[in-house]
Amino acid sequence: MTTDEKHIEAQQEAKLFFSRFLLEWYHLQKRDLPWRRHRNPYYIWISEIMLQQTRVDTVIPYFNRFIEQFPTVEALADAPEEEVLKCWEGLGYYSRARNLQHAAKQVKELYGGQVPDDRDAVFGLKGVGPYTAGAILSIAFNRPEPAVDGNVMRVLSRYFLIEDDIAKGPTRVKMEKLAAELIPEGEAGSFNQALMELGALICTPKSPRCLPCPVMEHCAARLAGCEASLPVKTKAKPPRPEERLAALVEGRGEHAGRVLIRQRPASGLLARMWELPHWPAPPAEAGGARGALLPEAAALDRLRRSMSQAGIHARPEGHWMAAEHTFSHIVWTLQVYRCREEAALPLAAESRAVYGAAPAERGGRPLGGADGPQAAEARAAQAQRGDGLLSAEAGAVLAALGAQPAEDAPLALFDSGDAAADAADSGAQRWISREDMKNYAFPNVFLKLLNSYFDEQGT
């Protein structure tokens, strides 16, 4: 027997050993997880989407609540998006929830509400990539499809001593081919879950627990003494730090006991979610250490001007707290300032441009009449309401002047770096109490800030 033949034989023996003993270990040691108690493809799909970038212990209560609220594909497809986002609140990566609902609508319309067991059909669902498709097809339908995620690539890198960079596409393809070869006949669902389980519990990123590992005997990395250095992975570019000034605006009068929130644009980062108003810190003053406070006077002045330009009548009073929110590509450091609502004052000439419905000319018509100062003040009243509705008085002014409610003159609430997108989304505003929070979906950082504020107020 040649050296190459001996190597091939040893590899085959290692593969058979791996598949057999991994499955035996899994059947004895697998965790009792709610999505493992059935073969419902919808439940398995939900769990796999939630588990992306999220720990199992975190996902379990979210999964249970989500299934209770949206027990079928049709229930998810037909739900208002706001309800889906609220149920997802705190899990992060909210595009997962939007894609999931979009895909549920696909399943309802194309497949009668039944998750398909066809590979091409599953791959065609919004937000479903190779790993998720493999997990659904193998776990729900026992199809011999590989399901290769970071846990699986780590296990395979170590066991077979693969030193290719797992951040590269060709390595993933290689891993998927290898994983498919390892699946025992008729055991696709259990085997893929066993691989995931081994990576999550035993073959962990740091300090792998080799002694209780069911396949340590043939683990090539352990035998070579390099298990801790695998897998090889190119480091991702660190997220860009971004300092922002946030306004916690406390209401007065009819808004007493409430704070002001705004809705983000309909597309892009955290689309349509709710937050405290916030803006980038002045570039010249944001260059210190991350999280460092701006000079008080500069921060208050910048915040006052930003709120004025956004149609928010409030006076900044002082720094309240700092908070951080991490995305894959950005880290927001939010310096939050308490602000006090003020009554709207008569608009000065330079302020009218903020609310103004028209530039110097619109459609060849000079400013005045329907686009004159009275119309601007009426639209300012619309903005001050924060609900996009005109008061009867403001409506009467515009009607008398022959004007239509301005939908093409949004408030400058956002600074995303995309002027066209900012202009397309005015961002609704609401005054809310703690009780009202249940009606709005917030990114986790703003959820924590609002809860901290209302805790301080004893409400």
XYZ file of C-alpha atoms in Angstrom:
459
model
C 0.000 0.000 0.000
C 1.388 3.410 -1.010
C 1.732 6.356 1.332
C -1.134 8.130 -0.405
C -3.360 5.068 -0.076
C -2.550 4.820 3.613
C -3.400 8.490 4.055
C -6.740 8.062 2.273
C -7.546 5.018 4.387
C -6.658 6.887 7.592
C -8.853 9.819 6.526
C -11.774 7.507 5.825
C -11.344 5.813 9.186
C -11.261 9.221 10.902
C -14.475 10.246 9.116
C -16.342 7.099 10.109
C -15.113 7.401 13.699
C -16.174 11.040 13.821
C -19.702 10.439 12.533
C -20.368 7.382 14.713
C -19.095 8.675 18.048
C -20.405 12.202 17.572
C -23.924 10.851 17.025
C -23.703 8.544 20.046
C -22.561 11.438 22.227
C -25.345 13.710 20.940
C -28.146 11.250 21.643
C -26.909 10.968 25.243
C -25.897 14.582 25.949
C -28.056 16.888 23.783
C -29.698 19.830 25.484
C -33.456 19.975 25.848
C -34.216 23.020 23.689
C -37.788 24.039 22.792
C -37.238 23.834 19.026
C -35.899 20.282 19.368
C -39.157 18.922 20.765
C -40.787 18.650 17.331
C -39.979 18.631 13.628
C -42.127 21.645 12.738
C -40.145 23.353 9.943
C -41.569 26.777 10.847
C -40.334 26.503 14.425
C -36.930 25.256 13.294
C -36.701 28.127 10.820
C -37.549 30.707 13.519
C -34.975 29.246 15.913
C -32.203 29.221 13.331
C -32.793 32.862 12.372
C -32.836 33.896 16.045
C -29.675 31.940 16.805
C -27.645 33.882 14.241
C -25.171 36.011 16.217
C -27.080 35.249 19.442
C -26.525 32.864 22.351
C -28.913 29.963 22.973
C -29.773 31.089 26.512
C -30.777 34.494 25.162
C -32.868 33.039 22.346
C -35.028 30.607 24.375
C -37.440 33.158 25.947
C -37.633 35.119 22.686
C -38.430 31.948 20.747
C -41.191 30.972 23.162
C -42.790 34.438 23.046
C -42.488 34.663 19.277
C -44.121 31.285 18.687
C -46.881 32.138 21.144
C -47.621 35.409 19.360
C -47.101 34.128 15.795
C -47.820 30.377 15.957
C -48.032 29.824 12.192
C -46.491 31.120 8.997
C -49.791 32.842 8.183
C -49.912 34.579 11.569
C -46.424 35.997 11.001
C -47.138 36.964 7.404
C -50.330 38.834 8.346
C -49.008 40.624 11.466
C -48.242 44.361 11.430
C -44.501 44.863 11.142
C -44.530 46.945 14.329
C -45.754 43.918 16.293
C -43.032 41.709 14.823
C -40.324 44.237 15.678
C -41.710 44.696 19.188
C -41.608 40.934 19.754
C -38.011 40.929 18.455
C -37.036 43.936 20.596
C -33.714 43.364 22.352
C -32.460 40.576 20.056
C -30.728 43.021 17.729
C -29.939 42.616 14.024
C -33.498 43.684 13.248
C -33.154 43.033 9.530
C -33.495 39.360 10.524
C -37.039 40.003 11.740
C -37.996 41.973 8.637
C -36.545 39.350 6.308
C -38.299 36.629 8.282
C -41.680 38.285 7.877
C -41.014 38.939 4.190
C -40.163 35.256 3.732
C -43.294 34.228 5.653
C -45.335 36.201 3.124
C -43.511 34.345 0.335
C -44.364 30.995 1.928
C -47.998 32.014 2.374
C -48.393 33.251 -1.191
C -46.287 30.656 -3.035
C -46.588 27.513 -0.910
C -49.948 27.792 0.838
C -48.383 28.567 4.214
C -46.311 25.347 4.309
C -42.533 25.672 4.537
C -41.291 23.913 1.387
C -38.954 20.918 1.520
C -37.460 21.708 -1.865
C -33.875 22.980 -1.794
C -34.311 25.678 -4.450
C -37.545 26.889 -2.868
C -35.987 27.198 0.588
C -32.942 28.997 -0.834
C -35.313 31.422 -2.536
C -36.759 32.685 0.742
C -35.710 36.154 1.885
C -32.904 36.046 4.442
C -32.239 32.312 4.034
C -28.622 31.522 3.208
C -26.773 28.203 2.824
C -26.525 27.501 6.555
C -30.165 28.243 7.367
C -31.397 26.330 4.320
C -29.272 23.333 5.299
C -30.547 23.460 8.871
C -34.218 23.598 7.820
C -33.896 20.855 5.213
C -31.874 18.498 7.409
C -33.527 19.021 10.807
C -37.145 19.357 9.650
C -37.094 17.025 6.640
C -33.984 14.884 7.301
C -32.547 15.829 3.927
C -28.769 15.118 3.673
C -27.841 18.799 3.389
C -24.848 20.284 5.250
C -25.459 23.141 7.685
C -22.117 24.873 8.137
C -21.818 27.822 10.517
C -18.932 29.161 12.589
C -19.261 26.405 15.192
C -19.125 23.702 12.533
C -16.145 25.235 10.723
C -14.253 25.426 14.014
C -14.906 21.742 14.764
C -13.940 20.586 11.274
C -10.840 22.812 11.188
C -9.566 21.213 14.364
C -10.563 17.608 13.808
C -9.162 17.466 10.255
C -6.358 20.025 10.831
C -7.568 22.382 8.114
C -5.507 25.568 8.133
C -7.406 27.437 5.419
C -8.884 30.829 6.333
C -12.528 30.222 7.254
C -13.373 33.855 6.426
C -12.832 33.093 2.737
C -15.526 31.743 0.409
C -13.567 28.792 -1.003
C -12.952 27.497 2.521
C -16.677 27.521 3.274
C -17.330 25.564 0.066
C -14.662 23.051 1.106
C -16.207 22.736 4.583
C -19.706 22.218 3.155
C -18.442 19.425 0.897
C -16.668 17.764 3.832
C -19.692 18.114 6.129
C -21.949 16.537 3.497
C -19.598 13.539 3.246
C -19.788 13.024 7.019
C -23.600 12.789 7.256
C -24.611 9.189 8.061
C -27.460 7.827 5.973
C -30.852 8.690 7.489
C -29.308 10.803 10.281
C -28.966 14.237 8.662
C -30.988 16.169 11.242
C -29.370 14.618 14.296
C -25.875 14.748 12.835
C -26.019 18.455 11.918
C -27.353 19.291 15.358
C -24.618 17.157 16.915
C -21.964 19.138 15.048
C -23.480 22.415 16.258
C -23.737 21.077 19.807
C -20.120 19.956 19.890
C -18.970 23.394 18.776
C -21.192 25.167 21.286
C -20.414 23.037 24.352
C -17.062 21.289 23.884
C -15.017 22.575 20.956
C -15.377 26.202 22.045
C -13.481 29.156 20.517
C -11.183 29.544 23.508
C -9.894 26.779 25.771
C -11.548 23.825 24.000
C -12.551 21.052 26.406
C -10.707 18.176 24.769
C -10.970 15.601 27.574
C -14.771 15.126 27.439
C -14.809 15.413 23.629
C -16.299 12.252 22.082
C -13.981 12.393 19.044
C -10.709 13.489 20.639
C -8.958 10.226 19.797
C -8.670 11.105 16.095
C -8.604 14.930 16.404
C -5.627 15.920 14.234
C -5.221 19.370 15.805
C -5.120 17.924 19.326
C -2.574 15.317 18.257
C -0.461 18.097 16.717
C -0.893 20.309 19.795
C -2.376 23.214 17.830
C -6.084 23.026 18.700
C -6.023 26.451 20.361
C -4.677 28.150 17.215
C -7.432 26.868 14.931
C -9.471 27.837 13.064
C -7.522 30.362 11.005
C -9.662 33.438 10.476
C -8.835 36.856 9.086
C -9.819 39.530 11.579
C -12.719 41.686 10.491
C -12.272 45.428 10.218
C -13.166 46.970 13.602
C -16.397 48.984 13.718
C -16.078 52.715 13.201
C -16.579 54.769 16.391
C -19.153 57.539 16.175
C -19.937 60.073 18.878
C -23.537 61.291 19.029
C -25.535 63.757 21.106
C -28.911 62.473 22.285
C -31.794 64.484 23.701
C -33.984 63.142 26.478
C -36.743 65.744 26.197
C -39.001 65.904 29.275
C -42.506 67.145 28.613
C -44.372 69.957 30.359
C -48.036 70.849 30.618
C -50.113 68.329 28.697
C -46.914 66.333 28.070
C -45.844 66.227 31.730
C -44.473 62.834 32.748
C -43.679 61.948 29.135
C -40.593 62.040 26.955
C -40.208 62.686 23.246
C -39.284 59.874 20.860
C -38.927 59.805 17.110
C -39.210 57.149 14.437
C -36.299 56.306 12.185
C -36.585 56.378 8.379
C -38.413 53.618 6.510
C -35.175 52.129 5.171
C -31.603 51.739 6.283
C -30.161 51.262 9.756
C -32.802 50.304 12.382
C -35.548 51.137 9.885
C -38.859 52.348 11.369
C -37.775 51.727 14.940
C -38.171 54.327 17.676
C -35.472 56.173 19.578
C -34.498 59.298 21.460
C -33.595 62.078 19.010
C -29.831 62.179 18.441
C -27.297 63.707 16.064
C -23.585 63.367 15.267
C -21.315 65.304 17.610
C -19.396 68.183 15.984
C -16.526 66.607 14.006
C -13.919 69.028 15.328
C -14.854 68.195 18.898
C -15.319 64.447 18.567
C -11.649 63.573 18.165
C -10.791 62.878 21.797
C -10.894 59.535 23.540
C -13.983 57.502 22.708
C -16.786 58.275 25.109
C -15.170 61.503 26.309
C -17.582 64.346 27.008
C -17.641 67.376 24.755
C -17.199 70.709 26.481
C -20.568 71.379 28.126
C -21.212 74.672 26.356
C -20.384 73.262 22.917
C -22.545 70.179 23.418
C -25.532 72.147 24.699
C -25.278 74.680 21.880
C -25.022 71.976 19.214
C -27.938 70.071 20.708
C -30.080 73.208 20.953
C -29.480 74.026 17.293
C -30.096 70.431 16.178
C -33.403 70.284 18.023
C -34.466 73.637 16.622
C -33.727 72.510 13.080
C -35.774 69.346 13.719
C -38.777 71.313 14.972
C -38.277 70.255 18.605
C -38.942 73.076 21.042
C -36.774 72.252 24.047
C -33.907 73.626 26.120
C -30.890 71.417 26.923
C -30.166 71.473 30.644
C -27.216 69.165 31.283
C -25.533 65.819 30.741
C -27.488 62.827 32.057
C -25.581 59.677 31.103
C -23.554 57.938 28.404
C -24.529 54.771 26.562
C -23.080 52.644 23.776
C -24.640 50.701 20.938
C -22.562 48.395 18.734
C -23.403 47.484 15.170
C -21.290 45.313 12.893
C -19.742 48.402 11.272
C -20.365 51.270 13.723
C -20.167 51.842 17.450
C -22.356 54.675 18.671
C -21.280 56.390 21.847
C -24.325 58.370 22.931
C -23.938 61.308 25.278
C -27.463 61.841 26.570
C -28.571 65.287 27.746
C -31.735 66.073 29.647
C -33.793 68.714 27.901
C -36.944 70.545 28.944
C -39.837 71.140 26.572
C -40.556 74.797 25.903
C -43.606 76.461 24.437
C -43.270 77.223 20.743
C -42.350 80.860 20.245
C -43.430 82.970 17.239
C -41.134 82.044 14.392
C -38.393 84.454 13.498
C -37.716 84.915 9.799
C -34.601 82.753 9.830
C -36.449 79.954 11.680
C -39.218 79.748 9.114
C -36.822 78.117 6.675
C -36.662 75.095 8.974
C -40.362 74.436 8.595
C -40.773 76.155 5.249
C -42.793 74.309 2.652
C -40.937 75.889 -0.270
C -37.578 77.120 -1.446
C -37.323 80.601 -2.950
C -39.523 79.409 -5.784
C -41.596 76.295 -6.278
C -42.978 75.475 -9.678
C -42.224 79.024 -10.847
C -44.320 80.552 -8.015
C -42.528 83.031 -5.717
C -42.827 82.769 -1.944
C -46.005 84.252 -0.544
C -49.636 83.214 -0.486
C -49.815 79.467 0.047
C -46.071 79.377 0.661
C -45.768 82.510 2.719
C -45.067 83.120 6.408
C -48.549 82.192 7.616
C -48.376 78.839 5.839
C -44.933 78.242 7.273
C -46.258 78.917 10.775
C -49.197 76.584 10.187
C -46.864 73.836 9.081
C -44.700 74.522 12.086
C -47.775 73.847 14.201
C -48.157 70.566 12.352
C -44.555 69.687 13.144
C -44.975 70.617 16.804
C -47.854 68.167 17.171
C -45.422 65.383 16.276
C -48.101 63.114 14.845
C -48.094 64.356 11.267
C -51.611 65.810 11.674
C -52.653 69.410 11.320
C -54.594 71.082 14.080
C -57.929 72.535 13.013
C -56.514 76.054 13.297
C -53.398 75.293 11.239
C -55.479 73.468 8.665
C -57.777 76.435 8.367
C -54.838 78.770 7.742
C -53.477 76.538 4.982
C -56.909 76.024 3.466
C -57.589 79.761 3.423
C -54.281 80.306 1.667
C -54.986 77.603 -0.891
C -52.200 75.343 0.344
C -52.032 71.583 0.771
C -50.485 69.975 3.853
C -46.782 69.773 3.132
C -45.646 66.233 2.589
C -42.689 67.303 0.471
C -41.050 69.415 3.164
C -39.798 66.974 5.797
C -38.160 68.056 9.007
C -34.415 67.609 9.239
C -34.615 64.893 11.874
C -31.889 62.636 10.547
C -28.337 62.906 9.382
C -27.519 59.575 7.796
C -25.064 60.922 5.261
C -27.618 60.301 2.496
C -29.436 63.582 1.890
C -31.996 62.048 -0.472
C -32.936 59.346 2.024
C -33.112 61.870 4.851
C -35.415 64.095 2.833
C -37.712 61.159 2.104
C -38.409 60.361 5.757
C -39.590 63.055 8.131
C -39.661 60.783 11.181
C -42.796 60.842 13.280
C -42.523 62.129 16.853
C -44.462 60.974 19.909
C -44.703 61.915 23.556
C -44.752 58.703 25.573
C -45.084 57.496 29.133
C -43.614 54.248 30.400
C -46.957 52.554 29.780
C -46.823 53.672 26.146
C -43.486 51.925 25.575
C -45.256 48.636 24.950
C -46.622 50.074 21.702
C -43.253 50.935 20.160
C -40.198 48.888 19.189
C -36.894 50.344 20.398
C -33.278 49.326 19.779
C -31.886 47.878 22.986
C -29.814 50.927 23.938
C -32.853 53.241 23.858
C -34.989 50.694 25.667
C -32.443 50.700 28.502
C -32.179 54.492 28.552
C -35.941 54.968 28.713
C -36.337 52.357 31.438
C -33.537 54.000 33.439
C -35.221 57.374 33.125
C -38.648 56.153 34.166
C -37.066 54.191 37.040
C -35.542 57.458 38.257
C -38.933 59.121 38.055
C -40.564 56.274 39.964
C -43.062 55.645 37.162
